[in-house]
């Protein structure tokens, strides 16, 4: 008793460290707040922030697990690049979202260059998915099994897999992933599927239902959420779309969040960006089956945006001098707004009952 009063006084005198992203996400009942990262980036101040599990509880390797890196020649597997981020996540006790097994882009050139029959491409696809998913089995919390298989109008995207195998390649990939890694959550991941429309309808019908009707396991939909400041979907649109996937007994996750500014980033632009970030995070907070949020890197100099969208930038949460965007505090606000109100796992419990 005698020591209690002075102790409390001492604690109260120390200014409370401001709460950080992963810490707040977990308090709000989510599994993680995470980020994509890449091998070349792992040094200095950036690495200190990345390693801080109060800030980030989950990592996604931006490139190292893609087909071009993992199976550069047919049947020759190379896990060295992908293992760097995977092993960092293991060392830090951060969850790992593994990305990705099948995608039309950043594919090894031999896949498009070979003349396939249905039989040979089926074998090559199963071989790729099986080897890669087995290699990291036990490390991956989730796998993006299939990435960006739809056009914006909702039709299947034509690529080598679709043109040789038809939509059945999707079943082949998910079946092989389920067999190779029984514990990872298996996701379909895409962009422009964050608001109601033809593409999100197609995710439900041509990907999720297509698999579920055949008894093939799919556990989640990843909403990439690459947004543009001032024209991002509303929070209600995002909630409605996430819930439409969740209603198919799926988890959902925001997997690649960034919000790009038309430069220069004036105070007005940064304030709008903050609202757009907060709406995305706030939507996840209001959908029980939304398990977590991943930003597609957190530091502007490592953003993919300036290289792809001319005139745009400052899409991440930290500026190049390592000060935080107003949007960081927008995200904090959205996470705190929901702290304690939602508990991940409630949906799983009611589904067991
Ligand atoms: C850290 O990595 C980045 C990206 O590869 C590089 O530009 C930078 O010079 C490195 N910094 C240090 C301190 O090594
Ligand atoms: C595997 O990939 C790494 C990184 O790109 C490269 O340095 C290494 O030479 C490759 N290993 C083999 C056996 O090709
Ligand atoms: C579909 O993609 C394949 C492989 O890239 C190509 O050979 C074929 O011409 C494409 N078909 C159409 C209709 O675009
Ligand atoms: C959805 O697709 C239909 C045709 O399938 C088209 O008529 C309609 O305009 C599309 N809606 C949107 C919002 O693009
Ligand atoms: C804060 O939470 C309330 C109730 O859950 C919700 O209606 C509101 O949209 C939230 N605000 C933000 C910015 O997420
Ligand atoms: C860091 O960069 C931001 C964005 O350019 C700028 O607004 C801010 O003043 C800089 N802070 C410091 C301490 O240099």
Short mmCIF file of C-alpha atoms and ligand atoms in Angstrom, two decimals:
data_model
loop_
_atom_site.label_atom_id
_atom_site.label_comp_id
_atom_site.label_asym_id
_atom_site.label_seq_id
_atom_site.Cartn_x
_atom_site.Cartn_y
_atom_site.Cartn_z
CA UNK A 1 0.00 0.00 0.00
CA UNK A 2 2.71 2.38 1.01
CA UNK A 3 4.38 2.24 -2.39
CA UNK A 4 1.27 2.52 -4.49
CA UNK A 5 0.69 6.24 -4.37
CA UNK A 6 4.22 7.35 -5.27
CA UNK A 7 4.29 4.72 -8.05
CA UNK A 8 1.06 5.93 -9.62
CA UNK A 9 2.29 9.51 -9.38
CA UNK A 10 5.51 8.54 -11.12
CA UNK A 11 3.67 6.77 -13.94
CA UNK A 12 1.31 9.67 -14.41
CA UNK A 13 4.23 12.06 -14.63
CA UNK A 14 5.73 10.18 -17.60
CA UNK A 15 4.02 11.29 -20.82
CA UNK A 16 2.25 8.32 -22.39
CA UNK A 17 3.88 7.17 -25.62
CA UNK A 18 1.31 7.67 -28.37
CA UNK A 19 -0.28 4.41 -29.37
CA UNK A 20 0.88 2.85 -32.61
CA UNK A 21 -0.86 1.17 -35.52
CA UNK A 22 -0.57 -2.55 -34.78
CA UNK A 23 -1.13 -2.01 -31.11
CA UNK A 24 -4.37 -0.12 -31.84
CA UNK A 25 -5.54 -2.59 -34.49
CA UNK A 26 -5.18 -5.45 -32.02
CA UNK A 27 -6.99 -3.51 -29.30
CA UNK A 28 -9.80 -3.04 -31.81
CA UNK A 29 -10.03 -6.83 -32.22
CA UNK A 30 -8.11 -7.15 -35.48
CA UNK A 31 -5.24 -9.58 -36.00
CA UNK A 32 -2.69 -7.09 -37.28
CA UNK A 33 -1.76 -3.81 -38.93
CA UNK A 34 0.96 -4.60 -41.45
CA UNK A 35 3.03 -3.42 -44.38
CA UNK A 36 4.60 -4.63 -47.57
CA UNK A 37 8.36 -4.36 -47.70
CA UNK A 38 11.25 -5.44 -49.89
CA UNK A 39 14.76 -6.80 -49.51
CA UNK A 40 16.63 -3.65 -50.62
CA UNK A 41 14.83 -1.53 -48.01
CA UNK A 42 15.93 -3.29 -44.84
CA UNK A 43 18.31 -0.82 -43.20
CA UNK A 44 18.53 2.29 -41.02
CA UNK A 45 15.56 4.18 -39.61
CA UNK A 46 13.19 2.42 -42.00
CA UNK A 47 14.14 -0.97 -40.57
CA UNK A 48 13.73 0.28 -37.00
CA UNK A 49 10.14 1.27 -37.75
CA UNK A 50 9.48 -1.96 -39.66
CA UNK A 51 10.83 -4.07 -36.78
CA UNK A 52 8.63 -2.30 -34.22
CA UNK A 53 5.74 -4.68 -33.60
CA UNK A 54 3.76 -1.92 -31.92
CA UNK A 55 3.64 -0.33 -35.37
CA UNK A 56 3.58 -3.37 -37.67
CA UNK A 57 2.41 -6.87 -36.77
CA UNK A 58 2.46 -8.28 -40.28
CA UNK A 59 4.76 -8.20 -43.34
CA UNK A 60 4.14 -8.91 -47.03
CA UNK A 61 7.14 -9.45 -49.33
CA UNK A 62 6.55 -7.04 -52.22
CA UNK A 63 8.36 -9.09 -54.86
CA UNK A 64 10.38 -12.02 -53.54
CA UNK A 65 7.61 -14.63 -53.71
CA UNK A 66 6.39 -13.81 -57.21
CA UNK A 67 6.71 -16.43 -59.94
CA UNK A 68 9.62 -14.74 -61.76
CA UNK A 69 11.67 -14.84 -58.57
CA UNK A 70 10.71 -18.30 -57.36
CA UNK A 71 10.67 -20.40 -60.55
CA UNK A 72 12.77 -18.45 -63.06
CA UNK A 73 13.30 -21.57 -65.17
CA UNK A 74 10.79 -24.37 -65.39
CA UNK A 75 11.34 -26.74 -62.49
CA UNK A 76 14.18 -24.66 -61.00
CA UNK A 77 13.04 -23.16 -57.69
CA UNK A 78 14.84 -20.32 -55.91
CA UNK A 79 13.55 -19.22 -52.53
CA UNK A 80 16.42 -16.95 -51.53
CA UNK A 81 14.76 -13.57 -52.26
CA UNK A 82 11.41 -14.53 -50.71
CA UNK A 83 13.05 -15.92 -47.60
CA UNK A 84 14.52 -12.57 -46.59
CA UNK A 85 11.21 -10.96 -45.63
CA UNK A 86 9.72 -14.30 -44.52
CA UNK A 87 12.59 -14.85 -42.09
CA UNK A 88 12.45 -11.27 -40.83
CA UNK A 89 8.76 -11.75 -40.02
CA UNK A 90 9.57 -14.99 -38.19
CA UNK A 91 12.37 -13.33 -36.24
CA UNK A 92 10.12 -10.40 -35.26
CA UNK A 93 7.10 -12.65 -34.56
CA UNK A 94 5.13 -10.75 -37.19
CA UNK A 95 2.48 -12.46 -39.28
CA UNK A 96 3.40 -13.13 -42.90
CA UNK A 97 1.04 -12.64 -45.85
CA UNK A 98 2.56 -14.60 -48.70
CA UNK A 99 2.20 -12.99 -52.13
CA UNK A 100 1.50 -14.52 -54.64
CA UNK A 101 1.20 -17.92 -56.32
CA UNK A 102 -0.54 -17.14 -59.63
CA UNK A 103 -0.61 -13.81 -61.46
CA UNK A 104 -0.43 -12.75 -65.11
CA UNK A 105 2.25 -10.15 -64.32
CA UNK A 106 5.83 -10.54 -63.03
CA UNK A 107 5.59 -14.06 -64.33
CA UNK A 108 8.68 -15.97 -65.41
CA UNK A 109 9.08 -15.41 -69.19
CA UNK A 110 9.10 -19.16 -69.90
CA UNK A 111 5.44 -19.44 -68.90
CA UNK A 112 4.26 -17.15 -71.71
CA UNK A 113 6.90 -18.39 -74.18
CA UNK A 114 6.09 -22.10 -74.00
CA UNK A 115 3.61 -23.77 -76.34
CA UNK A 116 1.31 -25.58 -73.93
CA UNK A 117 -1.32 -28.24 -74.06
CA UNK A 118 -3.94 -28.40 -71.33
CA UNK A 119 -2.09 -31.34 -69.87
CA UNK A 120 1.39 -29.77 -69.78
CA UNK A 121 0.23 -26.42 -68.41
CA UNK A 122 -1.91 -28.09 -65.74
CA UNK A 123 1.15 -30.02 -64.63
CA UNK A 124 3.37 -26.91 -64.63
CA UNK A 125 0.80 -24.90 -62.66
CA UNK A 126 0.31 -27.61 -60.05
CA UNK A 127 4.07 -28.03 -59.79
CA UNK A 128 4.63 -24.32 -59.17
CA UNK A 129 1.88 -23.89 -56.60
CA UNK A 130 2.73 -27.11 -54.80
CA UNK A 131 6.47 -26.49 -54.49
CA UNK A 132 6.14 -22.88 -53.47
CA UNK A 133 3.28 -23.29 -50.99
CA UNK A 134 4.97 -26.34 -49.43
CA UNK A 135 8.25 -24.47 -49.11
CA UNK A 136 6.79 -21.75 -46.88
CA UNK A 137 4.11 -23.88 -45.22
CA UNK A 138 3.98 -23.03 -41.53
CA UNK A 139 5.30 -19.50 -42.13
CA UNK A 140 2.42 -18.03 -44.13
CA UNK A 141 -0.59 -16.77 -42.20
CA UNK A 142 -2.27 -16.26 -45.58
CA UNK A 143 -1.50 -16.85 -49.25
CA UNK A 144 -2.66 -14.68 -52.11
CA UNK A 145 -3.24 -17.76 -54.24
CA UNK A 146 -4.58 -15.83 -57.20
CA UNK A 147 -3.93 -12.18 -57.99
CA UNK A 148 -5.85 -9.89 -60.36
CA UNK A 149 -7.64 -12.51 -62.47
CA UNK A 150 -10.46 -10.16 -63.49
CA UNK A 151 -10.78 -7.21 -65.85
CA UNK A 152 -12.44 -4.05 -64.55
CA UNK A 153 -15.72 -4.99 -66.31
CA UNK A 154 -15.75 -8.27 -64.38
CA UNK A 155 -14.79 -10.60 -67.23
CA UNK A 156 -11.91 -13.03 -66.74
CA UNK A 157 -8.57 -11.48 -67.64
CA UNK A 158 -7.02 -13.18 -70.63
CA UNK A 159 -3.57 -14.55 -70.00
CA UNK A 160 -1.70 -17.75 -70.76
CA UNK A 161 -3.51 -19.64 -67.98
CA UNK A 162 -6.98 -18.58 -69.11
CA UNK A 163 -6.33 -19.01 -72.81
CA UNK A 164 -5.01 -22.58 -72.43
CA UNK A 165 -7.04 -23.88 -69.51
CA UNK A 166 -10.11 -21.64 -69.32
CA UNK A 167 -11.38 -20.59 -65.87
CA UNK A 168 -10.60 -24.06 -64.52
CA UNK A 169 -7.05 -22.86 -63.91
CA UNK A 170 -8.48 -21.05 -60.88
CA UNK A 171 -9.74 -24.32 -59.42
CA UNK A 172 -6.45 -26.05 -60.20
CA UNK A 173 -4.50 -23.35 -58.36
CA UNK A 174 -6.69 -23.25 -55.24
CA UNK A 175 -6.88 -27.05 -55.01
CA UNK A 176 -3.09 -27.34 -55.22
CA UNK A 177 -2.59 -24.57 -52.63
CA UNK A 178 -5.03 -26.19 -50.19
CA UNK A 179 -3.22 -29.51 -50.50
CA UNK A 180 0.23 -27.97 -50.13
CA UNK A 181 -0.51 -25.71 -47.16
CA UNK A 182 -3.53 -26.85 -45.14
CA UNK A 183 -3.10 -24.08 -42.55
CA UNK A 184 -2.61 -20.88 -44.55
CA UNK A 185 -5.73 -18.84 -45.27
CA UNK A 186 -6.21 -18.93 -49.04
CA UNK A 187 -7.11 -15.58 -50.62
CA UNK A 188 -8.20 -14.10 -53.92
CA UNK A 189 -6.59 -10.62 -54.18
CA UNK A 190 -7.51 -7.78 -56.56
CA UNK A 191 -7.92 -4.01 -57.02
CA UNK A 192 -11.06 -1.99 -57.86
CA UNK A 193 -13.13 -4.51 -55.89
CA UNK A 194 -13.64 -2.17 -52.93
CA UNK A 195 -16.98 -0.70 -54.02
CA UNK A 196 -20.15 -2.26 -55.47
CA UNK A 197 -20.04 -2.82 -59.23
CA UNK A 198 -19.42 -5.35 -61.96
CA UNK A 199 -15.97 -6.30 -60.74
CA UNK A 200 -16.95 -6.99 -57.12
CA UNK A 201 -20.01 -8.93 -58.35
CA UNK A 202 -17.66 -10.99 -60.49
CA UNK A 203 -15.39 -11.70 -57.50
CA UNK A 204 -18.38 -13.25 -55.74
CA UNK A 205 -19.74 -15.16 -58.74
CA UNK A 206 -16.78 -16.01 -60.94
CA UNK A 207 -14.17 -16.59 -58.26
CA UNK A 208 -15.71 -17.34 -54.83
CA UNK A 209 -18.94 -19.13 -55.84
CA UNK A 210 -17.13 -20.82 -58.72
CA UNK A 211 -14.76 -22.43 -56.19
CA UNK A 212 -17.26 -23.00 -53.39
CA UNK A 213 -19.74 -24.76 -55.74
CA UNK A 214 -17.03 -27.32 -56.38
CA UNK A 215 -16.15 -27.70 -52.68
CA UNK A 216 -12.75 -26.03 -53.18
CA UNK A 217 -11.40 -24.07 -50.24
CA UNK A 218 -11.14 -20.28 -50.42
CA UNK A 219 -10.85 -18.45 -47.11
CA UNK A 220 -10.70 -14.80 -47.98
CA UNK A 221 -10.84 -11.88 -50.37
CA UNK A 222 -8.02 -9.34 -50.32
CA UNK A 223 -9.06 -5.80 -51.22
CA UNK A 224 -5.89 -4.15 -52.50
CA UNK A 225 -7.25 -0.64 -51.95
CA UNK A 226 -4.90 1.43 -54.09
CA UNK A 227 -6.83 4.68 -53.82
CA UNK A 228 -6.58 8.23 -55.16
CA UNK A 229 -6.92 11.18 -52.80
CA UNK A 230 -10.34 12.79 -53.22
CA UNK A 231 -11.82 9.98 -55.30
CA UNK A 232 -11.59 6.98 -52.99
CA UNK A 233 -14.71 4.88 -52.36
CA UNK A 234 -16.84 6.07 -49.44
CA UNK A 235 -16.71 4.27 -46.10
CA UNK A 236 -20.24 2.95 -46.72
CA UNK A 237 -19.30 1.56 -50.14
CA UNK A 238 -16.29 -0.17 -48.61
CA UNK A 239 -18.27 -1.61 -45.72
CA UNK A 240 -21.00 -2.89 -48.05
CA UNK A 241 -18.52 -4.55 -50.38
CA UNK A 242 -16.45 -6.13 -47.61
CA UNK A 243 -19.63 -7.41 -45.99
CA UNK A 244 -20.79 -8.94 -49.30
CA UNK A 245 -17.66 -11.11 -49.34
CA UNK A 246 -17.91 -11.83 -45.61
CA UNK A 247 -21.48 -13.02 -46.18
CA UNK A 248 -20.02 -15.85 -48.29
CA UNK A 249 -18.34 -17.10 -45.10
CA UNK A 250 -15.03 -15.49 -45.99
CA UNK A 251 -12.50 -13.37 -44.17
CA UNK A 252 -11.59 -10.10 -45.82
CA UNK A 253 -8.43 -8.04 -45.52
CA UNK A 254 -7.17 -4.73 -46.85
CA UNK A 255 -3.98 -5.98 -48.48
CA UNK A 256 -2.21 -3.15 -50.33
CA UNK A 257 -3.56 0.14 -49.02
CA UNK A 258 -2.12 3.39 -50.31
CA UNK A 259 -3.74 6.71 -51.24
CA UNK A 260 -1.89 8.71 -53.87
CA UNK A 261 -1.81 12.48 -54.09
CA UNK A 262 -1.73 14.55 -57.24
CA UNK A 263 1.44 16.51 -56.44
CA UNK A 264 2.17 18.91 -54.87
CA UNK A 265 0.77 17.72 -51.54
CA UNK A 266 -0.75 20.90 -50.16
CA UNK A 267 -2.20 20.99 -46.64
CA UNK A 268 -5.66 20.57 -48.19
CA UNK A 269 -4.56 17.53 -50.17
CA UNK A 270 -2.93 15.96 -47.10
CA UNK A 271 -6.10 16.54 -45.07
CA UNK A 272 -8.20 14.81 -47.75
CA UNK A 273 -5.68 11.95 -47.93
CA UNK A 274 -6.06 11.53 -44.19
CA UNK A 275 -9.84 11.19 -44.55
CA UNK A 276 -9.45 8.66 -47.34
CA UNK A 277 -7.04 6.53 -45.30
CA UNK A 278 -9.35 6.78 -42.29
CA UNK A 279 -12.36 5.65 -44.33
CA UNK A 280 -10.57 2.53 -45.56
CA UNK A 281 -9.34 1.62 -42.09
CA UNK A 282 -12.69 2.60 -40.55
CA UNK A 283 -14.53 0.29 -42.96
CA UNK A 284 -12.38 -2.65 -41.87
CA UNK A 285 -13.10 -1.76 -38.24
CA UNK A 286 -16.82 -2.03 -38.88
CA UNK A 287 -16.75 -5.44 -40.59
CA UNK A 288 -16.18 -8.28 -38.13
CA UNK A 289 -14.65 -10.58 -40.75
CA UNK A 290 -12.09 -7.97 -41.79
CA UNK A 291 -9.00 -9.42 -40.14
CA UNK A 292 -6.45 -6.68 -40.74
CA UNK A 293 -4.96 -3.91 -42.83
CA UNK A 294 -1.73 -3.92 -44.83
CA UNK A 295 -0.25 -0.78 -46.39
CA UNK A 296 1.74 -1.20 -49.61
CA UNK A 297 4.84 0.07 -47.92
CA UNK A 298 4.83 2.89 -45.40
CA UNK A 299 7.66 5.16 -46.58
CA UNK A 300 7.19 7.45 -49.61
CA UNK A 301 10.61 6.83 -51.19
CA UNK A 302 9.74 3.11 -51.47
CA UNK A 303 6.25 3.59 -52.92
CA UNK A 304 5.48 2.07 -56.32
CA UNK A 305 3.25 5.07 -57.14
CA UNK A 306 5.62 7.66 -58.69
CA UNK A 307 7.04 5.04 -61.05
CA UNK A 308 3.61 4.06 -62.36
CA UNK A 309 1.34 7.14 -62.07
CA UNK A 310 2.99 10.23 -63.53
CA UNK A 311 2.45 13.32 -61.38
CA UNK A 312 1.31 11.37 -58.32
CA UNK A 313 3.15 10.56 -55.11
CA UNK A 314 3.28 10.91 -51.33
CA UNK A 315 0.97 7.88 -51.17
CA UNK A 316 2.33 6.34 -47.96
CA UNK A 317 2.16 7.23 -44.25
CA UNK A 318 5.75 8.46 -43.71
CA UNK A 319 7.44 11.25 -45.70
CA UNK A 320 10.99 10.82 -46.99
CA UNK A 321 12.36 12.64 -43.91
CA UNK A 322 10.58 10.08 -41.67
CA UNK A 323 8.00 12.51 -40.32
CA UNK A 324 4.47 11.13 -40.47
CA UNK A 325 1.76 12.27 -42.84
CA UNK A 326 -1.43 13.70 -41.33
CA UNK A 327 -2.92 10.44 -42.71
CA UNK A 328 -0.99 8.48 -40.06
CA UNK A 329 -3.07 10.29 -37.44
CA UNK A 330 -6.18 9.76 -39.56
CA UNK A 331 -5.51 6.02 -39.39
CA UNK A 332 -4.88 6.24 -35.64
CA UNK A 333 -8.22 8.00 -35.26
CA UNK A 334 -10.05 5.34 -37.25
CA UNK A 335 -8.41 2.57 -35.21
CA UNK A 336 -9.22 4.30 -31.92
CA UNK A 337 -12.78 5.08 -33.01
CA UNK A 338 -13.43 1.36 -32.95
CA UNK A 339 -11.17 0.26 -30.10
CA UNK A 340 -12.92 -2.36 -28.04
CA UNK A 341 -16.15 -2.26 -30.05
CA UNK A 342 -15.41 -5.14 -32.41
CA UNK A 343 -13.80 -8.45 -31.72
CA UNK A 344 -12.37 -10.59 -34.42
CA UNK A 345 -13.46 -14.15 -33.84
CA UNK A 346 -17.07 -13.38 -33.01
CA UNK A 347 -18.07 -14.40 -36.52
CA UNK A 348 -16.08 -17.61 -36.22
CA UNK A 349 -17.70 -18.43 -32.90
CA UNK A 350 -21.22 -17.90 -34.17
CA UNK A 351 -20.44 -20.00 -37.20
CA UNK A 352 -19.28 -22.86 -35.04
CA UNK A 353 -22.40 -22.69 -32.93
C1 LIG B 1 19.26 1.63 -47.38
O1 LIG B 1 18.68 1.08 -48.53
C2 LIG B 1 18.30 2.03 -49.50
C3 LIG B 1 17.52 1.30 -50.61
O2 LIG B 1 18.22 0.20 -51.08
C4 LIG B 1 19.52 2.75 -50.03
O3 LIG B 1 19.14 3.71 -50.99
C5 LIG B 1 20.20 3.43 -48.85
O4 LIG B 1 21.40 4.02 -49.29
C6 LIG B 1 20.50 2.45 -47.73
N1 LIG B 1 20.91 3.18 -46.56
C7 LIG B 1 21.89 2.78 -45.78
C8 LIG B 1 22.11 3.62 -44.57
O5 LIG B 1 22.55 1.78 -46.01
C1 LIG B 2 18.72 -17.40 -56.53
O1 LIG B 2 18.34 -16.03 -56.53
C2 LIG B 2 19.31 -15.19 -55.95
C3 LIG B 2 18.69 -13.80 -55.84
O2 LIG B 2 18.20 -13.34 -57.05
C4 LIG B 2 20.58 -15.22 -56.79
O3 LIG B 2 21.55 -14.39 -56.23
C5 LIG B 2 21.08 -16.67 -56.82
O4 LIG B 2 22.18 -16.74 -57.68
C6 LIG B 2 19.99 -17.60 -57.30
N1 LIG B 2 20.43 -18.97 -57.11
C7 LIG B 2 20.58 -19.81 -58.11
C8 LIG B 2 21.02 -21.18 -57.74
O5 LIG B 2 20.33 -19.49 -59.27
C1 LIG B 3 -5.25 -14.43 -74.82
O1 LIG B 3 -3.93 -14.53 -74.32
C2 LIG B 3 -3.14 -15.44 -75.04
C3 LIG B 3 -1.82 -15.58 -74.30
O2 LIG B 3 -1.26 -14.33 -73.99
C4 LIG B 3 -2.97 -14.94 -76.47
O3 LIG B 3 -2.20 -15.84 -77.19
C5 LIG B 3 -4.36 -14.81 -77.08
O4 LIG B 3 -4.24 -14.25 -78.37
C6 LIG B 3 -5.26 -13.94 -76.25
N1 LIG B 3 -6.61 -13.99 -76.75
C7 LIG B 3 -7.34 -12.92 -76.93
C8 LIG B 3 -8.74 -13.13 -77.41
O5 LIG B 3 -6.93 -11.79 -76.69
C1 LIG B 4 -21.86 -3.65 -65.86
O1 LIG B 4 -21.86 -4.48 -66.99
C2 LIG B 4 -23.01 -4.31 -67.83
C3 LIG B 4 -22.90 -5.30 -68.96
O2 LIG B 4 -22.57 -6.56 -68.50
C4 LIG B 4 -23.04 -2.91 -68.35
O3 LIG B 4 -24.23 -2.72 -69.08
C5 LIG B 4 -23.01 -1.92 -67.20
O4 LIG B 4 -22.91 -0.62 -67.71
C6 LIG B 4 -21.83 -2.21 -66.29
N1 LIG B 4 -21.91 -1.34 -65.13
C7 LIG B 4 -20.92 -0.58 -64.78
C8 LIG B 4 -21.14 0.26 -63.57
O5 LIG B 4 -19.85 -0.54 -65.38
C1 LIG B 5 -16.61 5.85 -35.99
O1 LIG B 5 -17.45 4.81 -35.48
C2 LIG B 5 -18.83 4.98 -35.72
C3 LIG B 5 -19.57 3.86 -35.05
O2 LIG B 5 -18.93 2.64 -35.17
C4 LIG B 5 -19.08 5.04 -37.22
O3 LIG B 5 -20.44 5.29 -37.48
C5 LIG B 5 -18.23 6.13 -37.85
O4 LIG B 5 -18.38 6.10 -39.25
C6 LIG B 5 -16.78 5.92 -37.49
N1 LIG B 5 -15.98 6.98 -38.06
C7 LIG B 5 -14.91 6.73 -38.81
C8 LIG B 5 -14.17 7.91 -39.33
O5 LIG B 5 -14.54 5.59 -39.07
C1 LIG B 6 9.50 16.60 -43.54
O1 LIG B 6 8.90 16.58 -44.82
C2 LIG B 6 7.59 17.13 -44.86
C3 LIG B 6 7.03 16.87 -46.26
O2 LIG B 6 7.87 17.35 -47.24
C4 LIG B 6 7.63 18.58 -44.49
O3 LIG B 6 6.31 19.11 -44.50
C5 LIG B 6 8.22 18.72 -43.11
O4 LIG B 6 8.36 20.08 -42.79
C6 LIG B 6 9.58 18.03 -43.01
N1 LIG B 6 9.98 18.03 -41.62
C7 LIG B 6 11.22 18.26 -41.25
C8 LIG B 6 11.48 18.22 -39.78
O5 LIG B 6 12.09 18.47 -42.05
#
